[in-house]
Every structure is written in C-alpha cells, then in structure tokens.
PDB file of C-alpha atoms in Angstrom:
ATOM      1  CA  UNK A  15    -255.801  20.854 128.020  1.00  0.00           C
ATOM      2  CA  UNK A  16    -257.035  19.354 124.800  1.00  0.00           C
ATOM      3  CA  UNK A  17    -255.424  16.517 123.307  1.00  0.00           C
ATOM      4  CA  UNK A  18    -253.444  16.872 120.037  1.00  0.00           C
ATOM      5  CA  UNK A  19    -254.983  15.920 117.035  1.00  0.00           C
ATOM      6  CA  UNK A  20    -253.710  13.458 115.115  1.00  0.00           C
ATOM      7  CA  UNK A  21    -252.676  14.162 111.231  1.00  0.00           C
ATOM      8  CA  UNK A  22    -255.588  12.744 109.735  1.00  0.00           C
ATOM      9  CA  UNK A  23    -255.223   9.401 107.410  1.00  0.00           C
ATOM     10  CA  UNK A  24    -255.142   9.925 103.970  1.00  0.00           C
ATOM     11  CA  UNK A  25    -253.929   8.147 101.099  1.00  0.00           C
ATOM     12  CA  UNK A  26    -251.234  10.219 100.363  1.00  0.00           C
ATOM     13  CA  UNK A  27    -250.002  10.367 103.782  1.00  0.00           C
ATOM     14  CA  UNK A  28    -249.949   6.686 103.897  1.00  0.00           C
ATOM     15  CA  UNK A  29    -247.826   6.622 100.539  1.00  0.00           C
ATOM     16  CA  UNK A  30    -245.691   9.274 101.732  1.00  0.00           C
ATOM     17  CA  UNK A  31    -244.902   7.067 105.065  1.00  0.00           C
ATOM     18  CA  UNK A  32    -245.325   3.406 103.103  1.00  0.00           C
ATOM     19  CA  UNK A  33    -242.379   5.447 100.631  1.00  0.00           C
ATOM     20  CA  UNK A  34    -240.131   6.472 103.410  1.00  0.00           C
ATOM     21  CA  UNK A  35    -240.301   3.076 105.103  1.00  0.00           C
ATOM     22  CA  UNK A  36    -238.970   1.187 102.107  1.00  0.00           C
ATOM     23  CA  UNK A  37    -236.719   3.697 101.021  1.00  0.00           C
ATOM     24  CA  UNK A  38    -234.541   3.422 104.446  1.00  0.00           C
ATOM     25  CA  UNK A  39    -235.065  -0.623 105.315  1.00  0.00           C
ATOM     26  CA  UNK A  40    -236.403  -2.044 101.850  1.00  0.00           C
ATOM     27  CA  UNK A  41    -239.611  -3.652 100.465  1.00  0.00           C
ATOM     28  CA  UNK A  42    -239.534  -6.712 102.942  1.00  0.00           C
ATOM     29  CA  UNK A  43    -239.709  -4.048 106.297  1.00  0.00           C
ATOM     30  CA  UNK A  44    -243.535  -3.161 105.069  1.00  0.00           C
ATOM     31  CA  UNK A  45    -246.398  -4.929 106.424  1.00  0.00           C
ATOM     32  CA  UNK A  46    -249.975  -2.883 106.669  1.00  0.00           C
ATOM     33  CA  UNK A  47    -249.062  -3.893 110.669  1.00  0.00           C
ATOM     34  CA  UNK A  48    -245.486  -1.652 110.637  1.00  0.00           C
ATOM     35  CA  UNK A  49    -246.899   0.658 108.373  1.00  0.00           C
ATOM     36  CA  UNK A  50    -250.397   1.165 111.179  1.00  0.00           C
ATOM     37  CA  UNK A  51    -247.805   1.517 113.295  1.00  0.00           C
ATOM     38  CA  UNK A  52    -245.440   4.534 112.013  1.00  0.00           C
ATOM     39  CA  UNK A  53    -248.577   5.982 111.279  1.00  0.00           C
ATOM     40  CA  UNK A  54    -249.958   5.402 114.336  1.00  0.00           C
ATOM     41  CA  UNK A  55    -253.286   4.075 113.615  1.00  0.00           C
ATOM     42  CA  UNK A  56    -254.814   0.683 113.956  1.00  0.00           C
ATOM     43  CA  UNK A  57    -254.211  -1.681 111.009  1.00  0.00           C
ATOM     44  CA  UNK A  58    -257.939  -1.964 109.661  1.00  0.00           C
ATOM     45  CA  UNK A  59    -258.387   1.748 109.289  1.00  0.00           C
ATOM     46  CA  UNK A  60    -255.514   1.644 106.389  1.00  0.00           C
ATOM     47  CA  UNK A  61    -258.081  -0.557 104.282  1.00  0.00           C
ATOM     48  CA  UNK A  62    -260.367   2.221 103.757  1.00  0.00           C
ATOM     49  CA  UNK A  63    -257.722   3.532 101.540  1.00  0.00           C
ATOM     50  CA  UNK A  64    -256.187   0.694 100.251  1.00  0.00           C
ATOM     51  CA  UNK A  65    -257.788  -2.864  99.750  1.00  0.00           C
ATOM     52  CA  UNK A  66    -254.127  -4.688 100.162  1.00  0.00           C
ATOM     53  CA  UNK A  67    -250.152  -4.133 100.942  1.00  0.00           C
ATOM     54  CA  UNK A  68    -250.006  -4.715  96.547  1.00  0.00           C
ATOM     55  CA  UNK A  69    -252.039  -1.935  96.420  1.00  0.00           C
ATOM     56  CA  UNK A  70    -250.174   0.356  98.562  1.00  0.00           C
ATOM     57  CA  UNK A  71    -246.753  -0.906  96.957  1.00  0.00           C
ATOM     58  CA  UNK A  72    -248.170  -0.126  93.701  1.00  0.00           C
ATOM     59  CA  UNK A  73    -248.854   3.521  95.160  1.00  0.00           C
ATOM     60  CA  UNK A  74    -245.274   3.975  95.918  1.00  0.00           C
ATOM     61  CA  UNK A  75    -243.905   3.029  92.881  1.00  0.00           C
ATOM     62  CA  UNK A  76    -246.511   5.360  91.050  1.00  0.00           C
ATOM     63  CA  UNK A  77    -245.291   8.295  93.172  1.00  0.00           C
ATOM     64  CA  UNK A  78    -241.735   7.432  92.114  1.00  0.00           C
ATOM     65  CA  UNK A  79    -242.702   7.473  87.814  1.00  0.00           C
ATOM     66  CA  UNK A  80    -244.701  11.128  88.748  1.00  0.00           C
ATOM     67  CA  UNK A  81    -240.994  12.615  89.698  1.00  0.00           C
ATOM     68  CA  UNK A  82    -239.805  11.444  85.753  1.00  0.00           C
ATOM     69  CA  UNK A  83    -239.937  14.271  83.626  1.00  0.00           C
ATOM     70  CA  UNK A  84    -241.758  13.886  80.352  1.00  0.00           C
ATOM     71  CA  UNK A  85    -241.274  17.854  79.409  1.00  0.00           C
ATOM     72  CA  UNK A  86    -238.867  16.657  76.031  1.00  0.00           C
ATOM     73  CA  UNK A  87    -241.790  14.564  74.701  1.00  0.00           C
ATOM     74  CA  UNK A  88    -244.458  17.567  74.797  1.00  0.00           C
ATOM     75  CA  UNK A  89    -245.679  17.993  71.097  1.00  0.00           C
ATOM     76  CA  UNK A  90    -244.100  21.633  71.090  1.00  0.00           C
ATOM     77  CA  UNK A  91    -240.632  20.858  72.378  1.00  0.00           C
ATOM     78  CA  UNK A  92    -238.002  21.579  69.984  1.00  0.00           C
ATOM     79  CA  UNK A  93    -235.569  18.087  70.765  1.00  0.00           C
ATOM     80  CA  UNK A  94    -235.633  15.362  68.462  1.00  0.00           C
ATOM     81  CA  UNK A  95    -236.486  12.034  69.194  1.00  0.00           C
ATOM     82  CA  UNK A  96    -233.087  10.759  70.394  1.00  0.00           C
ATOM     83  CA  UNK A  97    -232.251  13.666  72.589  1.00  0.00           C
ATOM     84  CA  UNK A  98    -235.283  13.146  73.858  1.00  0.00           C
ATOM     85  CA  UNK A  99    -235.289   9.908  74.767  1.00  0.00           C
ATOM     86  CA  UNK A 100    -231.524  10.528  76.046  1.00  0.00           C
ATOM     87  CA  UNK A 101    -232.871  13.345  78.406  1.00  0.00           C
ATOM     88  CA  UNK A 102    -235.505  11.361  79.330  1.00  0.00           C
ATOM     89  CA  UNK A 103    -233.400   8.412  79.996  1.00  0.00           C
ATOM     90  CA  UNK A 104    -231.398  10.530  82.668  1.00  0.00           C
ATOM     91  CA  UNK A 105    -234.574  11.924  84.786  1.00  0.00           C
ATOM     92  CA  UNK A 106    -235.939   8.368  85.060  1.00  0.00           C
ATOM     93  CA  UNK A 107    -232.437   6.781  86.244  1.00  0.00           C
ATOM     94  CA  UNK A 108    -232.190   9.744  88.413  1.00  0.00           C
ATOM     95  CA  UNK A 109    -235.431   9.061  89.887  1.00  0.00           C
ATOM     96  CA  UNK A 110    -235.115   5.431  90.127  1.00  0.00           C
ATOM     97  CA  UNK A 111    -231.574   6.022  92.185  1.00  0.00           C
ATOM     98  CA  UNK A 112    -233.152   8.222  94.631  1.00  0.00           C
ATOM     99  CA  UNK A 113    -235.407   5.070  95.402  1.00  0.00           C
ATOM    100  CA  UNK A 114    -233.393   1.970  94.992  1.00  0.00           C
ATOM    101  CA  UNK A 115    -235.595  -0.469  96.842  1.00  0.00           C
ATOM    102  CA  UNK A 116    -238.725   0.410  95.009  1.00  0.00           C
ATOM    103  CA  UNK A 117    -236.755  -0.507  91.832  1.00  0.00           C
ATOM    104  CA  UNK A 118    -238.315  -4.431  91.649  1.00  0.00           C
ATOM    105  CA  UNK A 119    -241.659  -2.938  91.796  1.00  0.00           C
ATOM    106  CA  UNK A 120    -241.711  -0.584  88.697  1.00  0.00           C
ATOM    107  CA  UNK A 121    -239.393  -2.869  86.859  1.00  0.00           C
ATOM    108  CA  UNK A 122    -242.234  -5.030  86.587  1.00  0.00           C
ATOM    109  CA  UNK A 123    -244.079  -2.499  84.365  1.00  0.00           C
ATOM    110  CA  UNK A 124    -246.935   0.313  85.270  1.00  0.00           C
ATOM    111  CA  UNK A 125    -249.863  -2.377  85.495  1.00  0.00           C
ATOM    112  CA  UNK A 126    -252.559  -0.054  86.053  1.00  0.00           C
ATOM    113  CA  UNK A 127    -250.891   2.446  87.397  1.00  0.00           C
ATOM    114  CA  UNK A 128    -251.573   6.046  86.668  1.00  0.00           C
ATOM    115  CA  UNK A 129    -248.592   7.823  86.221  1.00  0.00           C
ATOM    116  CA  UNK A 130    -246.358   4.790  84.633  1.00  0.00           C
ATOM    117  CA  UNK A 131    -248.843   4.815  82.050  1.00  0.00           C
ATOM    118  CA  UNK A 132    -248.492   8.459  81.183  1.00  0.00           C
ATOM    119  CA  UNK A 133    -244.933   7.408  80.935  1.00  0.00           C
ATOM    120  CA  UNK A 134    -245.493   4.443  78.495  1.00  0.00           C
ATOM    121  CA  UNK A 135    -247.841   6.792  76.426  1.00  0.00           C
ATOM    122  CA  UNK A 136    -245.614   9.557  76.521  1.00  0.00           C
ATOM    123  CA  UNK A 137    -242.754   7.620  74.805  1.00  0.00           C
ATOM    124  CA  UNK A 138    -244.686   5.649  72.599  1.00  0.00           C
ATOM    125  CA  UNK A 139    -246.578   8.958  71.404  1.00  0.00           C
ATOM    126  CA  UNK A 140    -243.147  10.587  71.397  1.00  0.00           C
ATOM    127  CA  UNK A 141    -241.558   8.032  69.223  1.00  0.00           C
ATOM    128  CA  UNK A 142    -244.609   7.612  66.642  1.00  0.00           C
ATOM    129  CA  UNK A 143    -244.651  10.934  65.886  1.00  0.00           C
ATOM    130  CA  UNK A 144    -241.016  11.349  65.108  1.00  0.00           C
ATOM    131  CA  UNK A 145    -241.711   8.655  62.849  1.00  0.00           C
ATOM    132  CA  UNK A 146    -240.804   5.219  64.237  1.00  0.00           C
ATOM    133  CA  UNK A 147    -243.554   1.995  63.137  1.00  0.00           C
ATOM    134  CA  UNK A 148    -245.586   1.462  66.302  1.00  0.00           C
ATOM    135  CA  UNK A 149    -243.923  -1.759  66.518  1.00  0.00           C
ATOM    136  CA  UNK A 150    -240.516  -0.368  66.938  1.00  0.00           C
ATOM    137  CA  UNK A 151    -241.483   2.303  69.002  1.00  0.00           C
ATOM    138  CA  UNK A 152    -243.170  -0.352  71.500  1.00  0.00           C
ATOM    139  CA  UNK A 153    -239.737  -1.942  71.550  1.00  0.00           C
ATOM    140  CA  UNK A 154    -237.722   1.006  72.211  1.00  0.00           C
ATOM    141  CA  UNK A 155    -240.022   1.981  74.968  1.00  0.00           C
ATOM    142  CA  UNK A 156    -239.708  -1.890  76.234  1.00  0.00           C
ATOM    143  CA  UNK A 157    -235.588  -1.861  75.626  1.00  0.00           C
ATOM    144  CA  UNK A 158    -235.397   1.913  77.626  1.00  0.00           C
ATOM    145  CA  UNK A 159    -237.640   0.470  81.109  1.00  0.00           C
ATOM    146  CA  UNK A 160    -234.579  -2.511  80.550  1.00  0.00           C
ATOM    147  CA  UNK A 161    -231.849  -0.106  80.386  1.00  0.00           C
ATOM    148  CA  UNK A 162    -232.658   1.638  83.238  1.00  0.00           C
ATOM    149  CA  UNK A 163    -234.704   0.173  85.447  1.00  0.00           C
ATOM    150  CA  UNK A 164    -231.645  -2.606  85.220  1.00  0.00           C
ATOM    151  CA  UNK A 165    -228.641   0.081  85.988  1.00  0.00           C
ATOM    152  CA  UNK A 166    -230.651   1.078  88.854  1.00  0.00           C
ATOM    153  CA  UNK A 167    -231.372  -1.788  90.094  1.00  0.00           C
ATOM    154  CA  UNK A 168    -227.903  -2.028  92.281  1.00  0.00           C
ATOM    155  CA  UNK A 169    -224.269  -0.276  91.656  1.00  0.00           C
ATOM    156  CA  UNK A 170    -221.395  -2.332  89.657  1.00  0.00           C
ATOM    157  CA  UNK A 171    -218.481  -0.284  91.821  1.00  0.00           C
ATOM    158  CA  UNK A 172    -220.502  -0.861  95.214  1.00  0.00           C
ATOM    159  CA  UNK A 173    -220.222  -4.758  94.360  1.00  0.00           C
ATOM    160  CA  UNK A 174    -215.966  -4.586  94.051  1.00  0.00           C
ATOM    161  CA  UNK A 175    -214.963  -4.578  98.479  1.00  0.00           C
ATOM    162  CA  UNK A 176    -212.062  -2.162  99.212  1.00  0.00           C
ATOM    163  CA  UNK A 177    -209.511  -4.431 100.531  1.00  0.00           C
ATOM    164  CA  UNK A 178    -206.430  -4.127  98.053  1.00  0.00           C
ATOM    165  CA  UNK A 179    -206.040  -7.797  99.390  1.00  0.00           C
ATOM    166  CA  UNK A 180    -208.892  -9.345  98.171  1.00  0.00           C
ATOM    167  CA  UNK A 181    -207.416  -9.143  94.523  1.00  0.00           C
ATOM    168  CA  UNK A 182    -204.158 -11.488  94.324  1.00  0.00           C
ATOM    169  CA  UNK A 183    -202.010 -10.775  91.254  1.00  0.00           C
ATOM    170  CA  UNK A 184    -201.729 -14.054  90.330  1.00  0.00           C
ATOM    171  CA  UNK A 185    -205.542 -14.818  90.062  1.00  0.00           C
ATOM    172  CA  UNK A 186    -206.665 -11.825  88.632  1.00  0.00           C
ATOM    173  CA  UNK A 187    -203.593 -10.059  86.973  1.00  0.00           C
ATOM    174  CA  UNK A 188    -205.812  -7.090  86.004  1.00  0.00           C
ATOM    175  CA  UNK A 189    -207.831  -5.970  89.005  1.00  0.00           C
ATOM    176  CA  UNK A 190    -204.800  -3.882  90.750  1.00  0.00           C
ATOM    177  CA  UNK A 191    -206.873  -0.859  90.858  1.00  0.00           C
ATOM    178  CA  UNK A 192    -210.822  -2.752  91.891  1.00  0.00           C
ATOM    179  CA  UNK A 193    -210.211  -1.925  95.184  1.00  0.00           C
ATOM    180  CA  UNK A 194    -210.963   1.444  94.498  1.00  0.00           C
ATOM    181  CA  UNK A 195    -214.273   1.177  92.591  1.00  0.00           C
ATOM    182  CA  UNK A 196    -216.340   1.543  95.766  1.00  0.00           C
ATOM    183  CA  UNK A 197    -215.039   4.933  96.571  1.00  0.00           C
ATOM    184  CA  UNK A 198    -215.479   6.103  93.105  1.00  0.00           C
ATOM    185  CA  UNK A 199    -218.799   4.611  92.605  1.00  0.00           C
ATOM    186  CA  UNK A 200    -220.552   7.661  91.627  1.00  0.00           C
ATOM    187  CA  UNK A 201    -217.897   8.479  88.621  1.00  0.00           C
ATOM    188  CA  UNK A 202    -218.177   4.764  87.871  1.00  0.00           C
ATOM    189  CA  UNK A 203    -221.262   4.225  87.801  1.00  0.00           C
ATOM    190  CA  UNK A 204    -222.727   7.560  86.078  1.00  0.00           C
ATOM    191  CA  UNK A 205    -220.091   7.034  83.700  1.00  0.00           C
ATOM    192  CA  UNK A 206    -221.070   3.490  82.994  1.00  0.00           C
ATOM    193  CA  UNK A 207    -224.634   4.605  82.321  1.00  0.00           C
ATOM    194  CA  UNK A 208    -223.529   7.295  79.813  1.00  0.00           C
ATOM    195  CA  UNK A 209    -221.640   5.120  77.461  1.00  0.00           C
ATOM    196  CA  UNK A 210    -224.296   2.948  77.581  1.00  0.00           C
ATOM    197  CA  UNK A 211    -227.094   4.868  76.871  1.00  0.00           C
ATOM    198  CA  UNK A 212    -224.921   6.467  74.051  1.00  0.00           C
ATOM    199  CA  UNK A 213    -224.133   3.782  72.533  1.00  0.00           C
ATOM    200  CA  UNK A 214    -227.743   2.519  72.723  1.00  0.00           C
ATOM    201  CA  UNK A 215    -229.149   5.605  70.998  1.00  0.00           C
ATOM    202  CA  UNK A 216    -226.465   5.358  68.442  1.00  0.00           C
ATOM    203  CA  UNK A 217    -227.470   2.173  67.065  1.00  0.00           C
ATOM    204  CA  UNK A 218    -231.055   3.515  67.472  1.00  0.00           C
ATOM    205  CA  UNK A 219    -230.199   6.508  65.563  1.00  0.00           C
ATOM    206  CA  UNK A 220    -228.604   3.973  62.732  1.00  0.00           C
ATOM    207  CA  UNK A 221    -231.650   1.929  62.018  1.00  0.00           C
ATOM    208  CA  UNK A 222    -233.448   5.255  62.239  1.00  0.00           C
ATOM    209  CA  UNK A 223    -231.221   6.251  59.107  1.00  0.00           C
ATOM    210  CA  UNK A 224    -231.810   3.189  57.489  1.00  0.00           C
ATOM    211  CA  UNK A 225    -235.165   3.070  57.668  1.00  0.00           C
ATOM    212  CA  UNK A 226    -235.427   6.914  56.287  1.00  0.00           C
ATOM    213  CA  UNK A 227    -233.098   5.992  53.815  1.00  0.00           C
ATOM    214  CA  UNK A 228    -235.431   2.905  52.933  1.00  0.00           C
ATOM    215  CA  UNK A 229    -238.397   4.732  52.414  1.00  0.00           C
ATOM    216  CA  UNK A 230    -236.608   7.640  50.014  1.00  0.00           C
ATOM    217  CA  UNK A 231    -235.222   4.623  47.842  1.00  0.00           C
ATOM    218  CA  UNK A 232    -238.641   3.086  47.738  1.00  0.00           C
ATOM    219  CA  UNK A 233    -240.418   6.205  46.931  1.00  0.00           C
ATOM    220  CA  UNK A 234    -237.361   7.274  44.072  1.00  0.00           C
ATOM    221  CA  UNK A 235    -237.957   3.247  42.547  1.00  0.00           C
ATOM    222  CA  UNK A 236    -241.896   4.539  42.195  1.00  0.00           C
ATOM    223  CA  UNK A 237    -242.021   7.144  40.514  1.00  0.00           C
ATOM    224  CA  UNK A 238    -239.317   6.064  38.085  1.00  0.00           C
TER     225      UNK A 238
END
C-alpha cells in the first residue's frame, strides 16, 4: 500500500498551526522546534517560508487584524464617524478576545504587517474624511489600539478569586459581593468595555463639536 501523503507545508498552514499553538499554551510554548514538530516536519524546512520565529509571530498576529471588520469605514457606508469607530471598536475587541495570548504582539503596533496596516489606514482615512486634522485623527487611531488592545489584554473579574473568605469585612468593607466577579466575568467585563468606550467617544464627539463650532465662528468673524 502507498504511504499517506503528508499535507504539504505552506505558509498558511504553518500560521494556522503556529496560531493554534499559542492560542491554547501561549506565546512562550512556540519555538520553530515545537512548531516542526506539530507539523511534523523537520525544523529547517519551516525557513523556506519564514526567515525567523518574529516572522512567523508577526504572521499570527496579522491573521488575527484580517478577522477585524473595517465594513463601517468604506467610503459608501452610511454611519458617521463615531458609530463607526464604536462598531469598529467592538469587532476588534471581539477579535482580540478570541486570541488573548497573541494580544502582546499586535499591541505593539502593525510594523510591516499587511493587514494591521489596512487597519491603521482604514481609520485614519475614515476619520480625515469625516473631518478630523490628520493630527487628531492619528491620535484617535493611537488612543483606540490603547483602548482595546489594553481591555483585552486580560479580564478585571477573572483577577477577583471566588472564595467569599478572601475578602474580610474589616479590611475591605466594600468587597462583600467580589467573590462573585469571576462567575460573572462576561457581564463584567463586556459591560466594563461599553461604558468605556462610550464615554470615550463622548468626549470625542465633544471636541468634535467644538472644533465645528470653531470653524463656523471663525468663518462668521470673516466675512463680517
């Protein structure tokens, strides 16, 4: 009988299995010697697809920012800019949750990769247009990848234990209820991340009226 084939090596299926691999045990479980090995394949043969382990990591992380949805910033859609960046806001944290561990890596920026810069020039395209300087719109691109890449980064209910015990009255008269955090840690922590990204995008929304506000005064002063 003939032998089975083996799948054959490809950069995406190296990405795919690189992906999986830090998804379940974290960035510090990948070596190109554990990754040759779930692949089954010798180590050297990954370096005709990828020159280091940066590289590869870098790979990951770019197929992560491909699963963000940049639909709301299309030149034809009919949200403004701050439901935009709100809907926005919610595909990349939803992203970013599905792959916690990869977190580190794209919080660091896109570098050179591919899709992370479609979603830099996406927003910064998105927010010229509606009429923000290019300097502002740089820093609400730059204040957005802190938002979220931050309340992704680990969950605020996960970090309270469940042990009614561990929160003594007398030292911390108003944690009676912490104890349950952990159980309600999706609640929690979606909730958290909607007031927060409200009240972001209303004091974005306020200089936005300002600034509108600004330029009509400026303009009435002229022509008087």
């Amino acid at each position: 009988m003939a032998r089975p084939r083996k799948p054959l090596l490809s950069r995406d299926r190296i990405v795919e299995t690189a992906g999986a691999l830090v998804d379940a045990e974290g960035l510090a479980a990948l070596s190109t010697r554990r990754l040759a090995a779930e692949l089954g394949v010798s180590g050297p043969s990954l370096y005709n697809h990828f020159r280091t382990k940066d590289e590869i990591l870098d790979a990951v992380a770019d197929a992560v920012s491909a699963k963000i949805d940049l639909s709301m910033f299309a030149a034809d859609d009919p949200r403004d800019w701050r439901t935009a960046l709100h809907d926005w806001a919610v595909s990349y944290r939803a992203a970013l949750a599905d792959h916690p561990h990869i977190v580190p890596v794209l919080a660091q920026g896109p570098g050179r990769r591919p899709a992370g810069l479609r979603v830099a020039d996406a927003v910064f395209g998105a927010m010229v247009r509606a009429g923000w300087p290019p300097a502002q719109a740089t820093h609400i691109g730059a204040l957005m990848r802190y938002f979220v890449t931050g309340s992704a980064l680990g969950s605020f209910a996960r970090g309270f234990v469940d042990d009614e015990t561990a929160y003594d009255p007398a030292a911390y008269p108003h944690l009676g209820q912490a104890h349950l955090l952990a159980e309600r840690r999706r609640q929690v922590d979606e909730g958290a991340f909607e007031t927060g990204l409200r009240a972001l995008l209303d004091g974005l929304a306020g200089q936005y009226a300002s600034r509108v506000a600004g330029s009509r005064d400026a303009s009435a002063a002229a022509e008087g």
